[in-house]
PDB file of C-alpha atoms and ligand atoms in Angstrom:
ATOM      1  CA  MET A  23      20.538 125.207 -71.639  1.00 53.00           C
ATOM      2  CA  LYS A  24      22.319 122.903 -69.218  1.00 61.00           C
ATOM      3  CA  PRO A  25      22.383 124.101 -65.625  1.00 69.00           C
ATOM      4  CA  ARG A  26      25.608 125.655 -64.402  1.00 82.00           C
ATOM      5  CA  ASP A  27      26.969 125.100 -60.934  1.00 88.00           C
ATOM      6  CA  ARG A  28      29.210 128.180 -60.987  1.00 95.00           C
ATOM      7  CA  LEU A  29      27.983 131.751 -60.814  1.00 96.00           C
ATOM      8  CA  ARG A  30      28.759 133.881 -63.858  1.00 97.00           C
ATOM      9  CA  ILE A  31      28.984 137.670 -63.705  1.00 98.00           C
ATOM     10  CA  ALA A  32      29.092 139.813 -66.848  1.00 98.00           C
ATOM     11  CA  MET A  33      31.141 142.987 -66.763  1.00 97.00           C
ATOM     12  CA  GLN A  34      32.613 145.506 -69.162  1.00 97.00           C
ATOM     13  CA  LYS A  35      35.693 144.204 -70.971  1.00 95.00           C
ATOM     14  CA  SER A  36      37.466 147.507 -71.306  1.00 93.00           C
ATOM     15  CA  GLY A  37      36.077 150.867 -70.371  1.00 96.00           C
ATOM     16  CA  ARG A  38      35.254 153.139 -67.491  1.00 97.00           C
ATOM     17  CA  LEU A  39      33.599 150.444 -65.396  1.00 98.00           C
ATOM     18  CA  THR A  40      36.239 147.722 -65.766  1.00 96.00           C
ATOM     19  CA  GLU A  41      38.780 148.704 -63.102  1.00 95.00           C
ATOM     20  CA  PRO A  42      36.345 149.769 -60.360  1.00 96.00           C
ATOM     21  CA  ALA A  43      34.168 146.686 -60.951  1.00 97.00           C
ATOM     22  CA  LEU A  44      37.148 144.334 -60.617  1.00 95.00           C
ATOM     23  CA  GLU A  45      38.339 146.147 -57.525  1.00 94.00           C
ATOM     24  CA  LEU A  46      34.901 145.858 -55.937  1.00 95.00           C
ATOM     25  CA  LEU A  47      34.744 142.118 -56.634  1.00 96.00           C
ATOM     26  CA  ASN A  48      38.268 141.710 -55.215  1.00 94.00           C
ATOM     27  CA  ARG A  49      37.155 143.461 -52.051  1.00 91.00           C
ATOM     28  CA  CYS A  50      34.333 140.945 -51.833  1.00 93.00           C
ATOM     29  CA  GLY A  51      36.982 138.238 -51.730  1.00 92.00           C
ATOM     30  CA  LEU A  52      36.684 137.212 -55.383  1.00 95.00           C
ATOM     31  CA  THR A  53      39.855 136.814 -57.434  1.00 94.00           C
ATOM     32  CA  PHE A  54      40.179 135.714 -61.040  1.00 94.00           C
ATOM     33  CA  ARG A  55      42.663 134.188 -63.393  1.00 90.00           C
ATOM     34  CA  GLN A  56      42.403 135.933 -66.730  1.00 79.00           C
ATOM     35  CA  SER A  57      42.209 133.575 -69.678  1.00 73.00           C
ATOM     36  CA  ARG A  58      44.177 134.306 -72.821  1.00 65.00           C
ATOM     37  CA  ASP A  59      41.291 135.348 -75.015  1.00 68.00           C
ATOM     38  CA  LYS A  60      40.151 137.619 -72.200  1.00 82.00           C
ATOM     39  CA  LEU A  61      36.481 136.847 -72.696  1.00 91.00           C
ATOM     40  CA  PHE A  62      36.247 134.545 -69.730  1.00 93.00           C
ATOM     41  CA  CYS A  63      37.925 134.854 -66.319  1.00 94.00           C
ATOM     42  CA  PHE A  64      37.969 131.820 -64.099  1.00 94.00           C
ATOM     43  CA  GLY A  65      37.332 132.483 -60.389  1.00 94.00           C
ATOM     44  CA  GLU A  66      40.051 131.096 -58.160  1.00 93.00           C
ATOM     45  CA  GLY A  67      38.610 130.812 -54.657  1.00 88.00           C
ATOM     46  CA  GLU A  68      34.829 130.926 -54.912  1.00 92.00           C
ATOM     47  CA  PRO A  69      32.813 129.302 -57.732  1.00 94.00           C
ATOM     48  CA  VAL A  70      32.268 132.642 -59.470  1.00 96.00           C
ATOM     49  CA  ASP A  71      33.491 133.394 -63.008  1.00 96.00           C
ATOM     50  CA  LEU A  72      33.505 136.552 -65.121  1.00 97.00           C
ATOM     51  CA  LEU A  73      32.442 137.150 -68.684  1.00 97.00           C
ATOM     52  CA  LEU A  74      34.092 140.254 -70.162  1.00 96.00           C
ATOM     53  CA  VAL A  75      31.918 141.893 -72.807  1.00 97.00           C
ATOM     54  CA  ARG A  76      30.745 145.244 -74.184  1.00 97.00           C
ATOM     55  CA  ASP A  77      28.592 146.966 -71.590  1.00 97.00           C
ATOM     56  CA  ASP A  78      25.639 147.187 -74.008  1.00 97.00           C
ATOM     57  CA  ASP A  79      25.486 143.375 -74.190  1.00 97.00           C
ATOM     58  CA  ILE A  80      25.255 142.836 -70.421  1.00 98.00           C
ATOM     59  CA  PRO A  81      21.473 143.151 -69.860  1.00 98.00           C
ATOM     60  CA  GLY A  82      20.756 140.809 -72.772  1.00 97.00           C
ATOM     61  CA  LEU A  83      23.194 138.194 -71.475  1.00 97.00           C
ATOM     62  CA  ILE A  84      21.423 138.211 -68.097  1.00 97.00           C
ATOM     63  CA  ALA A  85      17.990 138.059 -69.734  1.00 96.00           C
ATOM     64  CA  GLN A  86      19.079 135.049 -71.804  1.00 95.00           C
ATOM     65  CA  GLY A  87      20.439 133.299 -68.735  1.00 94.00           C
ATOM     66  CA  VAL A  88      23.992 133.227 -70.118  1.00 96.00           C
ATOM     67  CA  CYS A  89      25.086 135.175 -67.019  1.00 97.00           C
ATOM     68  CA  ASP A  90      23.506 135.309 -63.573  1.00 97.00           C
ATOM     69  CA  LEU A  91      24.475 138.874 -62.728  1.00 98.00           C
ATOM     70  CA  GLY A  92      26.058 141.874 -64.414  1.00 98.00           C
ATOM     71  CA  ILE A  93      27.811 145.087 -63.463  1.00 98.00           C
ATOM     72  CA  VAL A  94      26.518 147.794 -65.766  1.00 98.00           C
ATOM     73  CA  GLY A  95      25.487 151.452 -65.815  1.00 98.00           C
ATOM     74  CA  ARG A  96      21.898 152.172 -64.782  1.00 98.00           C
ATOM     75  CA  ASN A  97      21.619 154.072 -68.077  1.00 98.00           C
ATOM     76  CA  VAL A  98      22.319 150.894 -70.095  1.00 98.00           C
ATOM     77  CA  LEU A  99      20.087 148.715 -67.893  1.00 98.00           C
ATOM     78  CA  ASN A 100      17.111 151.086 -68.067  1.00 98.00           C
ATOM     79  CA  GLU A 101      17.489 151.648 -71.791  1.00 98.00           C
ATOM     80  CA  TYR A 102      17.431 147.886 -72.289  1.00 97.00           C
ATOM     81  CA  ARG A 103      14.280 147.604 -70.173  1.00 96.00           C
ATOM     82  CA  LEU A 104      12.541 150.105 -72.467  1.00 96.00           C
ATOM     83  CA  THR A 105      13.802 148.778 -75.801  1.00 95.00           C
ATOM     84  CA  GLY A 106      15.531 145.410 -76.362  1.00 88.00           C
ATOM     85  CA  GLY A 107      14.246 143.776 -73.204  1.00 85.00           C
ATOM     86  CA  LEU A 108      10.527 144.446 -73.573  1.00 85.00           C
ATOM     87  CA  ALA A 109       9.630 140.892 -74.546  1.00 88.00           C
ATOM     88  CA  GLY A 110      12.109 139.073 -72.298  1.00 89.00           C
ATOM     89  CA  PRO A 111      12.209 138.417 -68.552  1.00 91.00           C
ATOM     90  CA  ALA A 112      12.242 141.474 -66.282  1.00 93.00           C
ATOM     91  CA  LEU A 113      15.612 142.568 -64.926  1.00 96.00           C
ATOM     92  CA  ALA A 114      16.210 144.106 -61.533  1.00 96.00           C
ATOM     93  CA  GLU A 115      18.733 146.546 -60.143  1.00 98.00           C
ATOM     94  CA  TRP A 116      20.034 144.591 -57.130  1.00 97.00           C
ATOM     95  CA  ARG A 117      22.474 147.142 -55.745  1.00 96.00           C
ATOM     96  CA  PRO A 118      23.764 150.607 -56.663  1.00 96.00           C
ATOM     97  CA  LEU A 119      27.564 150.350 -56.595  1.00 96.00           C
ATOM     98  CA  GLY A 120      28.707 153.944 -56.141  1.00 92.00           C
ATOM     99  CA  PHE A 121      31.077 154.300 -59.105  1.00 95.00           C
ATOM    100  CA  GLY A 122      30.645 155.261 -62.782  1.00 97.00           C
ATOM    101  CA  ARG A 123      28.457 158.157 -61.727  1.00 97.00           C
ATOM    102  CA  CYS A 124      27.093 160.331 -64.545  1.00 97.00           C
ATOM    103  CA  ARG A 125      23.852 161.908 -65.725  1.00 98.00           C
ATOM    104  CA  LEU A 126      21.804 161.295 -68.828  1.00 98.00           C
ATOM    105  CA  SER A 127      20.929 164.839 -69.816  1.00 98.00           C
ATOM    106  CA  VAL A 128      19.417 166.918 -72.565  1.00 98.00           C
ATOM    107  CA  ALA A 129      21.890 169.510 -73.817  1.00 98.00           C
ATOM    108  CA  VAL A 130      21.041 172.468 -76.007  1.00 98.00           C
ATOM    109  CA  PRO A 131      23.078 175.097 -77.906  1.00 97.00           C
ATOM    110  CA  GLN A 132      24.701 177.490 -75.418  1.00 96.00           C
ATOM    111  CA  GLU A 133      22.803 180.526 -76.689  1.00 95.00           C
ATOM    112  CA  LEU A 134      19.377 178.936 -76.168  1.00 95.00           C
ATOM    113  CA  ASP A 135      17.558 180.160 -73.048  1.00 95.00           C
ATOM    114  CA  TYR A 136      16.163 176.820 -71.869  1.00 96.00           C
ATOM    115  CA  ARG A 137      13.342 176.890 -69.336  1.00 96.00           C
ATOM    116  CA  ASP A 138      11.514 173.571 -69.725  1.00 97.00           C
ATOM    117  CA  ALA A 139      10.953 170.575 -71.958  1.00 97.00           C
ATOM    118  CA  SER A 140       8.146 172.231 -73.927  1.00 97.00           C
ATOM    119  CA  GLN A 141      10.827 174.145 -75.848  1.00 97.00           C
ATOM    120  CA  LEU A 142      11.912 170.846 -77.394  1.00 98.00           C
ATOM    121  CA  GLN A 143       8.551 170.535 -79.184  1.00 98.00           C
ATOM    122  CA  GLY A 144       9.146 169.813 -82.884  1.00 98.00           C
ATOM    123  CA  GLN A 145      12.941 169.733 -82.431  1.00 98.00           C
ATOM    124  CA  ARG A 146      15.323 167.005 -83.584  1.00 98.00           C
ATOM    125  CA  ILE A 147      17.179 165.431 -80.621  1.00 98.00           C
ATOM    126  CA  ALA A 148      20.155 163.136 -81.244  1.00 98.00           C
ATOM    127  CA  THR A 149      20.794 160.335 -78.736  1.00 98.00           C
ATOM    128  CA  SER A 150      22.012 156.792 -78.165  1.00 98.00           C
ATOM    129  CA  TYR A 151      19.173 156.392 -75.642  1.00 98.00           C
ATOM    130  CA  PRO A 152      15.955 156.499 -77.716  1.00 98.00           C
ATOM    131  CA  GLY A 153      14.044 154.478 -75.103  1.00 98.00           C
ATOM    132  CA  LEU A 154      14.806 156.728 -72.134  1.00 98.00           C
ATOM    133  CA  LEU A 155      14.506 159.933 -74.138  1.00 98.00           C
ATOM    134  CA  GLY A 156      11.231 158.807 -75.757  1.00 98.00           C
ATOM    135  CA  GLU A 157       9.713 157.980 -72.373  1.00 98.00           C
ATOM    136  CA  TRP A 158      10.851 161.303 -70.873  1.00 98.00           C
ATOM    137  CA  LEU A 159       9.353 163.275 -73.769  1.00 98.00           C
ATOM    138  CA  ARG A 160       6.101 161.302 -73.640  1.00 98.00           C
ATOM    139  CA  GLU A 161       5.726 161.941 -69.906  1.00 98.00           C
ATOM    140  CA  ARG A 162       5.992 165.661 -70.617  1.00 98.00           C
ATOM    141  CA  GLY A 163       3.654 165.597 -73.595  1.00 98.00           C
ATOM    142  CA  VAL A 164       6.425 166.819 -75.894  1.00 98.00           C
ATOM    143  CA  ASP A 165       6.419 165.738 -79.524  1.00 98.00           C
ATOM    144  CA  ALA A 166      10.020 165.822 -80.778  1.00 98.00           C
ATOM    145  CA  SER A 167      11.831 163.717 -83.336  1.00 98.00           C
ATOM    146  CA  VAL A 168      14.383 161.381 -81.805  1.00 98.00           C
ATOM    147  CA  VAL A 169      17.448 160.828 -83.991  1.00 98.00           C
ATOM    148  CA  THR A 170      19.181 157.625 -82.857  1.00 98.00           C
ATOM    149  CA  LEU A 171      22.985 157.639 -83.233  1.00 97.00           C
ATOM    150  CA  ALA A 172      25.428 154.971 -82.072  1.00 95.00           C
ATOM    151  CA  GLY A 173      28.116 157.444 -81.031  1.00 93.00           C
ATOM    152  CA  SER A 174      29.540 160.986 -81.372  1.00 94.00           C
ATOM    153  CA  VAL A 175      26.137 162.356 -80.454  1.00 97.00           C
ATOM    154  CA  GLU A 176      27.643 165.643 -79.246  1.00 97.00           C
ATOM    155  CA  ILE A 177      28.687 166.797 -82.699  1.00 97.00           C
ATOM    156  CA  ALA A 178      25.229 166.363 -84.276  1.00 97.00           C
ATOM    157  CA  PRO A 179      24.093 169.973 -83.638  1.00 97.00           C
ATOM    158  CA  ARG A 180      27.253 171.373 -85.252  1.00 95.00           C
ATOM    159  CA  LEU A 181      26.742 169.091 -88.234  1.00 96.00           C
ATOM    160  CA  GLY A 182      23.172 170.359 -88.506  1.00 96.00           C
ATOM    161  CA  THR A 183      21.656 166.888 -88.095  1.00 97.00           C
ATOM    162  CA  ALA A 184      20.003 167.720 -84.749  1.00 98.00           C
ATOM    163  CA  ASP A 185      18.908 170.763 -82.708  1.00 98.00           C
ATOM    164  CA  ALA A 186      19.684 169.272 -79.307  1.00 98.00           C
ATOM    165  CA  ILE A 187      21.177 166.110 -77.864  1.00 98.00           C
ATOM    166  CA  CYS A 188      20.519 163.681 -75.033  1.00 98.00           C
ATOM    167  CA  ASP A 189      23.740 162.084 -73.788  1.00 98.00           C
ATOM    168  CA  LEU A 190      25.786 161.079 -70.737  1.00 98.00           C
ATOM    169  CA  VAL A 191      27.446 163.949 -68.896  1.00 97.00           C
ATOM    170  CA  GLN A 192      30.005 163.776 -66.139  1.00 96.00           C
ATOM    171  CA  SER A 193      31.943 167.032 -65.903  1.00 93.00           C
ATOM    172  CA  GLY A 194      30.273 168.777 -68.818  1.00 92.00           C
ATOM    173  CA  GLY A 195      33.621 169.375 -70.555  1.00 94.00           C
ATOM    174  CA  THR A 196      32.581 167.598 -73.745  1.00 94.00           C
ATOM    175  CA  LEU A 197      29.446 169.717 -73.944  1.00 96.00           C
ATOM    176  CA  VAL A 198      31.347 172.998 -73.565  1.00 96.00           C
ATOM    177  CA  ALA A 199      33.812 171.895 -76.248  1.00 96.00           C
ATOM    178  CA  ASN A 200      30.838 171.481 -78.573  1.00 96.00           C
ATOM    179  CA  GLN A 201      29.161 174.767 -77.630  1.00 96.00           C
ATOM    180  CA  LEU A 202      26.384 172.947 -75.795  1.00 97.00           C
ATOM    181  CA  ARG A 203      25.085 173.247 -72.285  1.00 97.00           C
ATOM    182  CA  GLU A 204      23.295 170.837 -69.975  1.00 98.00           C
ATOM    183  CA  ALA A 205      19.636 171.819 -69.833  1.00 97.00           C
ATOM    184  CA  ASP A 206      17.706 169.009 -68.116  1.00 98.00           C
ATOM    185  CA  VAL A 207      18.601 165.756 -66.342  1.00 98.00           C
ATOM    186  CA  LEU A 208      16.690 162.595 -67.350  1.00 98.00           C
ATOM    187  CA  LEU A 209      18.519 160.084 -65.179  1.00 98.00           C
ATOM    188  CA  GLU A 210      21.142 160.063 -62.418  1.00 98.00           C
ATOM    189  CA  SER A 211      23.260 157.029 -63.237  1.00 98.00           C
ATOM    190  CA  GLU A 212      25.957 154.909 -61.616  1.00 98.00           C
ATOM    191  CA  ALA A 213      27.155 151.338 -61.994  1.00 98.00           C
ATOM    192  CA  VAL A 214      24.694 148.817 -60.573  1.00 98.00           C
ATOM    193  CA  LEU A 215      24.578 145.110 -59.921  1.00 98.00           C
ATOM    194  CA  ALA A 216      21.885 143.852 -62.275  1.00 98.00           C
ATOM    195  CA  GLY A 217      20.225 140.457 -62.240  1.00 97.00           C
ATOM    196  CA  PRO A 218      16.959 138.661 -62.888  1.00 95.00           C
ATOM    197  CA  GLN A 219      13.977 139.829 -60.858  1.00 93.00           C
ATOM    198  CA  ALA A 220      13.774 136.452 -59.090  1.00 90.00           C
ATOM    199  CA  LEU A 221      16.883 134.683 -57.796  1.00 88.00           C
ATOM    200  CA  PRO A 222      17.480 131.136 -59.071  1.00 87.00           C
ATOM    201  CA  SER A 223      16.250 128.577 -56.547  1.00 88.00           C
ATOM    202  CA  ASP A 224      19.398 126.399 -56.746  1.00 88.00           C
ATOM    203  CA  GLU A 225      22.871 126.860 -55.205  1.00 88.00           C
ATOM    204  CA  ARG A 226      23.474 129.805 -57.482  1.00 91.00           C
ATOM    205  CA  GLY A 227      20.712 131.660 -55.654  1.00 92.00           C
ATOM    206  CA  ASP A 228      22.501 130.958 -52.365  1.00 92.00           C
ATOM    207  CA  MET A 229      25.774 132.179 -53.851  1.00 93.00           C
ATOM    208  CA  ILE A 230      24.117 135.373 -55.041  1.00 95.00           C
ATOM    209  CA  GLU A 231      22.784 135.988 -51.539  1.00 93.00           C
ATOM    210  CA  LEU A 232      26.232 135.458 -50.059  1.00 92.00           C
ATOM    211  CA  LEU A 233      27.730 137.857 -52.593  1.00 94.00           C
ATOM    212  CA  LEU A 234      25.051 140.471 -51.846  1.00 94.00           C
ATOM    213  CA  LYS A 235      25.888 140.288 -48.112  1.00 92.00           C
ATOM    214  CA  ARG A 236      29.590 140.776 -48.789  1.00 92.00           C
ATOM    215  CA  LEU A 237      28.824 143.621 -51.187  1.00 93.00           C
ATOM    216  CA  ASP A 238      26.695 145.361 -48.570  1.00 91.00           C
ATOM    217  CA  GLY A 239      29.558 145.128 -46.072  1.00 88.00           C
ATOM    218  CA  VAL A 240      32.076 146.478 -48.559  1.00 90.00           C
ATOM    219  CA  ILE A 241      29.822 149.336 -49.656  1.00 88.00           C
ATOM    220  CA  GLN A 242      28.937 150.288 -46.086  1.00 84.00           C
ATOM    221  CA  VAL A 243      32.571 150.449 -45.017  1.00 86.00           C
ATOM    222  CA  ARG A 244      33.569 152.355 -48.132  1.00 85.00           C
ATOM    223  CA  GLU A 245      31.044 155.054 -47.350  1.00 82.00           C
ATOM    224  CA  SER A 246      31.651 155.206 -43.595  1.00 89.00           C
ATOM    225  CA  ARG A 247      33.782 157.859 -41.903  1.00 92.00           C
ATOM    226  CA  LEU A 248      34.895 158.090 -38.319  1.00 94.00           C
ATOM    227  CA  LEU A 249      34.570 161.603 -36.939  1.00 95.00           C
ATOM    228  CA  LEU A 250      36.714 162.528 -33.915  1.00 96.00           C
ATOM    229  CA  LEU A 251      36.501 165.855 -32.117  1.00 97.00           C
ATOM    230  CA  GLN A 252      36.823 167.619 -28.790  1.00 97.00           C
ATOM    231  CA  THR A 253      34.095 169.709 -27.268  1.00 97.00           C
ATOM    232  CA  SER A 254      33.218 171.317 -23.946  1.00 96.00           C
ATOM    233  CA  ARG A 255      30.374 169.734 -21.981  1.00 96.00           C
ATOM    234  CA  GLY A 256      28.391 172.956 -22.438  1.00 96.00           C
ATOM    235  CA  ALA A 257      28.525 172.770 -26.250  1.00 96.00           C
ATOM    236  CA  LEU A 258      27.917 169.018 -26.402  1.00 95.00           C
ATOM    237  CA  ASP A 259      24.187 169.123 -27.214  1.00 94.00           C
ATOM    238  CA  ALA A 260      24.650 171.657 -29.994  1.00 95.00           C
ATOM    239  CA  VAL A 261      27.520 169.646 -31.480  1.00 95.00           C
ATOM    240  CA  ILE A 262      25.601 166.344 -31.360  1.00 94.00           C
ATOM    241  CA  ARG A 263      22.617 167.920 -33.105  1.00 93.00           C
ATOM    242  CA  LEU A 264      24.847 168.725 -36.104  1.00 93.00           C
ATOM    243  CA  LEU A 265      26.457 165.295 -36.459  1.00 91.00           C
ATOM    244  CA  PRO A 266      25.689 163.638 -39.799  1.00 85.00           C
ATOM    245  CA  GLY A 267      23.552 160.471 -39.215  1.00 74.00           C
ATOM    246  CA  GLY A 268      24.760 157.176 -37.817  1.00 69.00           C
ATOM    247  CA  PRO A 269      24.584 155.508 -34.417  1.00 70.00           C
ATOM    248  CA  GLN A 270      24.980 157.324 -31.071  1.00 85.00           C
ATOM    249  CA  PRO A 271      28.417 158.888 -30.609  1.00 93.00           C
ATOM    250  CA  THR A 272      30.851 157.615 -27.967  1.00 95.00           C
ATOM    251  CA  LEU A 273      32.067 160.138 -25.356  1.00 96.00           C
ATOM    252  CA  LEU A 274      35.409 159.898 -23.563  1.00 96.00           C
ATOM    253  CA  PRO A 275      36.893 162.090 -20.821  1.00 96.00           C
ATOM    254  CA  VAL A 276      39.971 164.199 -21.614  1.00 95.00           C
ATOM    255  CA  ALA A 277      42.765 163.772 -19.036  1.00 95.00           C
ATOM    256  CA  GLY A 278      43.306 166.893 -16.927  1.00 95.00           C
ATOM    257  CA  GLN A 279      40.402 168.816 -18.528  1.00 95.00           C
ATOM    258  CA  PRO A 280      37.208 167.890 -16.678  1.00 95.00           C
ATOM    259  CA  ASP A 281      35.118 170.308 -18.771  1.00 96.00           C
ATOM    260  CA  GLN A 282      36.254 168.748 -22.065  1.00 96.00           C
ATOM    261  CA  LEU A 283      35.031 165.604 -23.814  1.00 97.00           C
ATOM    262  CA  MET A 284      36.393 163.630 -26.727  1.00 97.00           C
ATOM    263  CA  LEU A 285      33.614 162.554 -29.105  1.00 97.00           C
ATOM    264  CA  GLN A 286      33.771 159.712 -31.594  1.00 96.00           C
ATOM    265  CA  ALA A 287      30.986 159.178 -34.142  1.00 94.00           C
ATOM    266  CA  LEU A 288      30.543 156.804 -37.064  1.00 91.00           C
ATOM    267  CA  CYS A 289      29.030 158.697 -40.001  1.00 90.00           C
ATOM    268  CA  ALA A 290      27.124 156.959 -42.788  1.00 83.00           C
ATOM    269  CA  GLY A 291      28.615 159.074 -45.584  1.00 82.00           C
ATOM    270  CA  GLU A 292      31.134 161.700 -46.579  1.00 84.00           C
ATOM    271  CA  VAL A 293      31.528 164.589 -44.092  1.00 91.00           C
ATOM    272  CA  SER A 294      31.819 167.850 -46.019  1.00 91.00           C
ATOM    273  CA  TRP A 295      33.923 170.917 -45.185  1.00 94.00           C
ATOM    274  CA  ARG A 296      30.729 172.871 -44.682  1.00 95.00           C
ATOM    275  CA  GLN A 297      29.421 170.357 -42.121  1.00 94.00           C
ATOM    276  CA  LEU A 298      32.782 170.471 -40.292  1.00 95.00           C
ATOM    277  CA  GLU A 299      32.704 174.261 -40.216  1.00 96.00           C
ATOM    278  CA  GLU A 300      29.170 174.235 -38.791  1.00 96.00           C
ATOM    279  CA  ILE A 301      30.141 171.733 -36.085  1.00 96.00           C
ATOM    280  CA  LYS A 302      33.197 173.815 -35.250  1.00 96.00           C
ATOM    281  CA  LYS A 303      31.067 176.923 -34.937  1.00 97.00           C
ATOM    282  CA  ALA A 304      28.898 175.062 -32.411  1.00 96.00           C
ATOM    283  CA  GLY A 305      31.958 174.621 -30.196  1.00 95.00           C
ATOM    284  CA  ALA A 306      33.966 171.643 -31.433  1.00 96.00           C
ATOM    285  CA  ARG A 307      37.745 171.656 -32.042  1.00 95.00           C
ATOM    286  CA  GLU A 308      40.536 169.225 -32.908  1.00 95.00           C
ATOM    287  CA  MET A 309      38.358 167.569 -35.548  1.00 96.00           C
ATOM    288  CA  PHE A 310      39.448 164.560 -37.599  1.00 96.00           C
ATOM    289  CA  VAL A 311      37.571 162.648 -40.315  1.00 96.00           C
ATOM    290  CA  LEU A 312      39.024 159.178 -40.879  1.00 95.00           C
ATOM    291  CA  PRO A 313      38.198 156.502 -43.471  1.00 91.00           C
ATOM    292  CA  VAL A 314      37.086 153.131 -42.114  1.00 88.00           C
ATOM    293  CA  GLU A 315      39.076 150.122 -43.270  1.00 79.00           C
ATOM    294  CA  LYS A 316      36.977 147.187 -42.036  1.00 73.00           C
ATOM    295  CA  MET A 317      33.929 146.913 -39.822  1.00 71.00           C
ATOM    296  CA  LEU A 318      32.442 144.020 -37.867  1.00 66.00           C
ATOM    297  CA  ALA A 319      29.559 144.951 -35.607  1.00 61.00           C
TER     298      ALA A 319
HETATM  299  P1  ATP B   5      31.762 149.490 -74.579  1.00 75.31           P
HETATM  300  O1  ATP B   5      32.910 149.222 -75.475  1.00 75.31           O
HETATM  301  O2  ATP B   5      31.757 148.525 -73.407  1.00 75.31           O
HETATM  302  O3  ATP B   5      30.433 149.569 -75.287  1.00 75.31           O
HETATM  303  P2  ATP B   5      31.270 152.297 -73.927  1.00 75.31           P
HETATM  304  O4  ATP B   5      32.047 153.261 -74.765  1.00 75.31           O
HETATM  305  O5  ATP B   5      29.827 152.105 -74.179  1.00 75.31           O
HETATM  306  O6  ATP B   5      32.067 150.895 -73.916  1.00 75.31           O
HETATM  307  P3  ATP B   5      32.240 153.672 -71.496  1.00 75.31           P
HETATM  308  O7  ATP B   5      32.500 154.981 -72.150  1.00 75.31           O
HETATM  309  O8  ATP B   5      33.387 152.911 -70.926  1.00 75.31           O
HETATM  310  O9  ATP B   5      31.365 152.672 -72.398  1.00 75.31           O
HETATM  311  O10 ATP B   5      31.157 153.928 -70.344  1.00 75.31           O
HETATM  312  C1  ATP B   5      30.621 152.889 -69.589  1.00 75.31           C
HETATM  313  C2  ATP B   5      29.643 153.455 -68.614  1.00 75.31           C
HETATM  314  O11 ATP B   5      30.297 154.374 -67.750  1.00 75.31           O
HETATM  315  C3  ATP B   5      28.492 154.263 -69.184  1.00 75.31           C
HETATM  316  O12 ATP B   5      27.444 153.448 -69.668  1.00 75.31           O
HETATM  317  C4  ATP B   5      28.065 155.069 -67.979  1.00 75.31           C
HETATM  318  O13 ATP B   5      27.208 154.296 -67.149  1.00 75.31           O
HETATM  319  C5  ATP B   5      29.361 155.308 -67.230  1.00 75.31           C
HETATM  320  N1  ATP B   5      29.900 156.679 -67.369  1.00 75.31           N
HETATM  321  C6  ATP B   5      30.337 157.450 -66.351  1.00 75.31           C
HETATM  322  N2  ATP B   5      30.738 158.644 -66.777  1.00 75.31           N
HETATM  323  C7  ATP B   5      30.576 158.674 -68.095  1.00 75.31           C
HETATM  324  C8  ATP B   5      30.820 159.663 -69.107  1.00 75.31           C
HETATM  325  N3  ATP B   5      31.317 160.867 -68.836  1.00 75.31           N
HETATM  326  N4  ATP B   5      30.557 159.324 -70.373  1.00 75.31           N
HETATM  327  C9  ATP B   5      30.089 158.106 -70.673  1.00 75.31           C
HETATM  328  N5  ATP B   5      29.822 157.152 -69.758  1.00 75.31           N
HETATM  329  C10 ATP B   5      30.051 157.422 -68.478  1.00 75.31           C
HETATM  330 ZN1   ZN B   6      28.784 150.608 -74.718  1.00 75.31          ZN
END
């Protein structure tokens, strides 16, 4: 294959991951002109192009060297590692991307009182993830028969072709509609940036490193929150102890109230209502949680 001088990223052509993946790349400063056949998108500023394909094809395209990177669910990447990709080059998960979150779970009929995997012994389990399910069963010493289906896995128990299923779950609504219930989680999944285990040693490797740095910045900002609050000097220690992670808070005096301080803290993740309530109980008031738009340390 002739060497390419532009980076090529594979992503899902149309599906749950398409919009958030494009938005993430845009935030990294990458913009694309969509070609008419919509398979290939030419990058406008940086030498980075997109290949729009079915998500299932993404790991294989990276393994074959057709694409340098891919944005794909961890579920698809790990299944490929255990099945199609066994003979090829190893693939790595370079970054978790924080969208497309779901679980790969075993679900059983609602009336079954599930306690552990041993109850699946001798059962028929329908799935589109025979690799991941097979490994999970093996690790637990359970001998079950894995029925591989390409889609509509959730109706197999009603059709009588399986006793349980192993499928992706987000809210659980599909399971309830099919009189099933989530019994065990095999994998917590989200979209990831996948690539070869070793970066190419040419300019494409440098471009990947640059992209990873931008991605890290974008992801960090997206998850950061600025917490503002007022507290008395007396309650300060108790309040600080409850602050969710991040660097040391900044303290400012409050005009006309010598006993009061204004506190400003950068938090590494979401701040929950429960955390706010706890901090308030410790003596804080006038609390604000703000999203962070850009950050340059
Ligand atoms: P394609 O045509 O590309 O093969 P698909 O039907 O396999 O599409 P989608 O349903 O768009 O794919 O899901 C893509 C990915 O989104 C999944 O592999 C998974 O990582 C993630 N995902 C998040 N929530 C869910 C969910 N509730 N059901 C299925 N996938 C989900
Ligand atoms: Zn798919």
